Amino acid sequence: MRHLIDPMDLSVEEIDELLDLADDIIAHKDKYAKVCEGKKLATLFFEPSTRTRLSFEAAMMELGGNVLGFSSSDSSSSAKGESVADTVKVVSCYADIIAMRHPKEGAPLLASLKSDAPIINAGDGGHNHPTQTLTDLLTIRREKGKLSDVTVGFCGDLKFGRTVHSLIKALSRYENIRYIMISPVELEIPKYLREEVFEQKGISYEQVRTIDEVIDRLDILYMTRVQRERFFNEADYIRLKDTYILDMPKLKNAKEDLSILHPLPRVNEISVEVDDDPRACYFRQALNGKYVRMALIMKLLGIEKPE
Ligand code: CP
């Protein structure tokens, strides 16, 4: 039984296979309409979500399977004090596969040790979000035609943004990626990522404070929301929340084929006027999330690609 807890749980070859399968699902949706008939996905969301939970549920429905679950800890027995381990042990009697989001780092890993069904980490605190990473990789590959030899600017909350952490880890296995970290000093990437990914692998990166000074060099701009829910005090959040706002004047010197990604939800960090620019990929990215989750569900359930 395979789980997906960390993006590095998948080899580069397995990621390529998943992205190929997602591309095939996009091209031939009807072929996949019944491959999960009789299977059930449980979505256990102890923290709010729109895209991840609903795209997982839509993914399972489009594969012909069924879904069950809860969308907040308040509506589960964790509100009565039940442990994550007990919850998952029980739910794995009812479902064939489980997608779980939790505010505590490591909760899905703990769940995977107790579960009788595959566990997919749908986001754990400020740590990892591996299915967002698959979504991001599929989007980059579909937009750029490759996952190597690109300059990527990560902008915003690089400290608490789990999507950034997971994507940096995943990209570190591809060739010739140039990393530019755009953040205030308080929201720089965590020390463990600097040490375990960049320093250990001998990968260099730039750290800058403004979008303006690097926008003309970027192939991909990965914008992020300042993660209010992970701040220890509201005053710091208010001070930092609007550090970066991407609008049309900011894109004046950007490449014509820049791809603007954002895991969403956004607050103010991308002005809505940017949405109509063909370089804005974030809504296509959200759709890609459904298809790559369909591919992942099939892989973890051991379902072969239909002829
Ligand atoms: N990108 C993402 O994880 O969005 P949700 O929080 O809405 O699931």
XYZ file of C-alpha atoms and ligand atoms in Angstrom:
315
model
C 0.000 0.000 0.000
C 1.394 3.426 -1.042
C 0.667 6.744 0.662
C 1.522 10.264 -0.555
C 2.718 12.340 2.380
C 5.682 14.277 0.954
C 6.314 15.201 -2.707
C 9.580 13.243 -2.485
C 7.583 10.030 -1.894
C 7.236 9.925 -5.677
C 10.226 9.385 -7.946
C 10.738 11.691 -10.939
C 9.700 8.778 -13.181
C 6.483 8.283 -11.196
C 5.712 11.999 -11.390
C 6.244 11.927 -15.155
C 3.875 8.922 -15.393
C 1.231 10.749 -13.309
C 1.486 13.875 -15.454
C 1.260 11.741 -18.629
C -1.827 10.030 -17.209
C -3.377 13.419 -16.301
C -2.750 14.619 -19.879
C -4.450 11.490 -21.222
C -7.422 12.001 -18.872
C -7.760 15.586 -20.151
C -7.676 14.359 -23.761
C -9.986 11.329 -23.306
C -12.271 12.013 -20.323
C -14.951 9.474 -21.315
C -12.475 6.613 -21.218
C -12.016 7.110 -17.465
C -15.669 7.558 -16.463
C -16.032 4.135 -14.805
C -12.538 3.074 -13.772
C -13.262 3.625 -10.046
C -16.786 2.142 -9.989
C -17.443 0.671 -6.535
C -14.554 2.599 -4.901
C -14.915 5.242 -2.197
C -12.771 8.273 -1.391
C -12.989 9.829 2.088
C -12.028 13.493 2.442
C -11.067 14.279 6.042
C -10.545 18.042 6.215
C -9.656 19.364 9.659
C -8.849 22.749 8.065
C -10.758 24.845 5.468
C -10.416 24.171 1.753
C -12.201 24.893 -1.498
C -9.972 23.619 -4.308
C -8.276 20.629 -2.755
C -11.334 19.016 -1.173
C -13.757 19.734 -3.985
C -11.293 18.797 -6.735
C -10.596 15.491 -4.964
C -14.321 14.844 -4.711
C -14.947 15.862 -8.341
C -11.976 13.700 -9.379
C -13.419 10.585 -7.722
C -16.892 11.276 -9.140
C -15.476 11.686 -12.657
C -13.750 8.322 -12.254
C -17.104 6.721 -11.411
C -16.465 6.349 -7.672
C -18.184 7.752 -4.583
C -17.133 10.184 -1.867
C -17.747 10.644 1.836
C -16.135 12.778 4.496
C -16.205 15.976 6.506
C -15.091 19.524 5.788
C -14.233 20.734 9.290
C -13.088 19.196 12.547
C -16.238 20.625 14.208
C -18.403 18.209 12.280
C -16.352 15.133 13.162
C -15.755 13.327 16.457
C -12.398 15.081 16.779
C -14.553 17.832 18.365
C -15.235 15.275 21.140
C -11.537 14.577 21.558
C -10.986 11.630 19.193
C -7.384 11.265 18.032
C -6.329 11.483 14.379
C -5.063 7.912 14.660
C -8.457 6.569 15.805
C -10.369 8.654 13.242
C -8.270 7.319 10.388
C -8.303 3.722 11.634
C -12.105 3.850 11.594
C -12.525 5.749 8.299
C -10.204 3.297 6.557
C -12.898 0.649 7.291
C -15.373 2.714 5.262
C -13.271 4.049 2.367
C -10.722 2.682 -0.111
C -8.564 5.823 -0.103
C -8.348 8.902 2.148
C -7.350 12.517 1.440
C -6.613 14.350 4.656
C -5.826 17.994 5.523
C -4.767 18.950 9.033
C -3.349 22.121 10.651
C -0.645 20.097 12.456
C 2.531 19.251 10.560
C 2.979 15.474 10.451
C -0.666 14.537 11.099
C -1.082 12.785 7.702
C 2.180 10.885 8.308
C 0.835 9.678 11.662
C -2.433 8.760 9.936
C -0.552 6.699 7.346
C 0.949 4.553 10.122
C -2.525 3.617 11.395
C -4.599 3.498 8.216
C -5.698 0.398 6.341
C -6.214 2.543 3.219
C -3.807 4.808 1.282
C -3.478 8.283 2.816
C -2.961 11.370 0.674
C -1.639 14.456 2.445
C -3.945 17.273 1.314
C -1.899 19.858 3.249
C -0.358 19.648 6.737
C 0.193 22.976 8.488
C 3.013 25.000 6.949
C 4.825 21.821 5.900
C 3.788 20.056 2.678
C 1.055 20.016 0.061
C 2.140 17.317 -2.396
C -1.016 17.260 -4.529
C -0.724 21.026 -5.049
C 2.814 20.276 -6.210
C 1.522 17.745 -8.745
C -0.967 20.414 -9.862
C 1.826 22.976 -10.208
C 4.099 20.580 -12.104
C 1.309 19.631 -14.510
C 0.582 23.328 -15.060
C 4.233 24.217 -15.684
C 4.622 21.284 -18.081
C 1.436 22.149 -19.988
C 2.282 25.868 -20.148
C 6.024 25.589 -20.837
C 6.291 22.128 -22.393
C 9.068 21.223 -19.937
C 10.010 21.005 -16.270
C 13.647 22.006 -16.627
C 15.671 25.018 -17.737
C 13.321 27.686 -16.373
C 13.692 30.707 -14.087
C 11.108 30.564 -11.298
C 10.310 33.469 -8.983
C 8.599 32.488 -5.727
C 6.913 35.554 -4.263
C 5.222 36.326 -0.939
C 4.997 34.135 2.132
C 7.858 31.707 1.584
C 8.078 30.958 5.302
C 4.633 29.513 5.965
C 3.524 28.669 2.408
C 3.469 24.872 2.248
C 2.877 24.893 -1.505
C 6.187 26.725 -1.956
C 8.039 24.259 0.274
C 6.707 21.234 -1.587
C 7.289 22.713 -5.043
C 10.879 23.712 -4.245
C 11.613 20.148 -3.102
C 10.036 18.653 -6.230
C 11.755 21.054 -8.649
C 15.150 20.414 -7.046
C 15.260 17.119 -8.963
C 14.938 18.767 -12.380
C 17.831 20.229 -14.389
C 18.848 23.859 -14.628
C 16.150 25.538 -12.556
C 17.042 29.095 -11.542
C 15.361 30.038 -8.261
C 14.586 33.629 -7.267
C 13.035 34.083 -3.821
C 11.043 37.317 -3.513
C 9.969 37.995 0.074
C 10.329 40.325 3.024
C 13.036 39.248 5.449
C 10.411 37.969 7.914
C 8.914 35.589 5.329
C 12.026 34.024 3.823
C 12.099 30.251 3.191
C 12.707 28.161 6.325
C 16.228 27.170 7.350
C 15.540 23.443 6.913
C 14.743 23.984 3.209
C 17.849 26.096 2.677
C 19.984 23.404 4.293
C 18.283 20.189 3.186
C 17.432 21.187 -0.370
C 19.613 24.011 -1.645
C 22.835 23.532 0.323
C 22.801 19.720 0.330
C 22.193 19.555 -3.424
C 24.547 22.443 -4.230
C 21.728 24.500 -5.778
C 22.157 28.265 -5.744
C 19.304 30.747 -5.450
C 18.830 34.501 -5.319
C 16.970 36.308 -2.600
C 15.442 39.707 -3.441
C 12.885 42.064 -1.887
C 10.958 43.374 -4.907
C 9.240 41.942 -7.975
C 10.407 44.898 -10.091
C 14.082 44.039 -9.914
C 13.613 40.511 -11.382
C 10.352 40.467 -13.364
C 12.082 40.730 -16.774
C 14.048 37.502 -16.106
C 11.212 35.241 -14.975
C 9.664 32.380 -16.961
C 7.359 31.522 -14.064
C 6.115 33.781 -11.280
C 4.650 31.768 -8.399
C 2.622 34.194 -6.285
C 1.443 33.248 -2.789
C -0.941 34.523 -0.135
C 0.429 35.668 3.217
C -0.776 32.818 5.454
C -2.716 34.671 8.136
C -3.666 31.428 9.929
C -0.004 30.586 10.649
C 1.005 33.954 12.146
C 1.569 34.227 15.883
C 0.297 37.804 16.049
C -2.191 39.795 13.978
C -0.067 42.975 13.921
C 2.697 41.216 11.969
C 0.173 39.836 9.513
C -1.353 43.278 8.915
C 2.079 44.805 8.418
C 3.146 42.183 5.870
C -0.041 41.130 4.094
C 0.106 43.611 1.199
C 3.865 43.620 0.656
C 3.378 42.377 -2.911
C 0.476 43.200 -5.183
C 0.878 42.073 -8.783
C -0.952 44.416 -11.150
C -0.642 45.310 -14.841
C 1.988 48.082 -14.345
C 4.155 45.533 -12.489
C 4.006 43.285 -15.566
C 5.274 46.030 -17.900
C 8.745 44.501 -18.206
C 7.674 40.854 -17.938
C 8.329 38.334 -20.722
C 5.491 37.785 -23.170
C 5.461 34.110 -22.303
C 5.664 34.532 -18.525
C 3.413 32.054 -16.672
C 1.800 33.457 -13.528
C 0.872 30.725 -11.081
C -0.844 30.937 -7.695
C -2.110 27.965 -5.676
C -5.097 30.115 -4.598
C -6.980 31.303 -2.626
C -5.729 34.827 -3.283
C -6.486 37.839 -1.150
C -4.871 41.045 -2.543
C -1.623 39.753 -3.963
C -2.849 39.567 -7.574
C -5.059 42.371 -8.797
C -8.177 41.062 -10.600
C -7.178 43.056 -13.709
C -4.403 40.488 -14.239
C -6.954 37.656 -14.580
C -7.673 38.566 -18.213
C -4.011 38.549 -19.208
C -3.147 35.317 -21.098
C -0.116 34.948 -18.826
C -2.412 34.381 -15.817
C -2.486 30.597 -15.417
C -3.981 30.248 -11.941
C -7.508 29.266 -12.914
C -6.194 26.760 -15.468
C -3.921 25.554 -12.652
C -6.933 24.957 -10.362
C -8.585 22.881 -13.112
C -5.397 20.894 -13.673
C -5.607 19.986 -9.975
C -8.693 17.877 -10.604
C -7.081 15.918 -13.433
C -3.833 15.206 -11.649
C -5.791 14.072 -8.565
C -7.739 11.681 -10.826
C -4.406 10.267 -11.967
C -3.144 9.996 -8.381
C -6.283 8.227 -7.129
C -5.889 5.673 -9.937
C -2.222 5.140 -9.151
C -2.692 4.659 -5.397
C -5.645 2.303 -5.957
C -3.599 0.295 -8.469
C -6.042 0.942 -11.321
C -4.528 0.490 -14.765
C -4.971 3.008 -17.565
C -7.889 1.782 -19.733
C -7.236 0.920 -23.411
N -4.573 25.541 -3.172
C -5.305 25.086 -2.148
O -4.865 24.223 -1.367
O -6.546 25.637 -2.032
P -7.613 25.274 -0.926
O -7.060 25.714 0.407
O -8.868 25.998 -1.310
O -7.794 23.765 -0.933
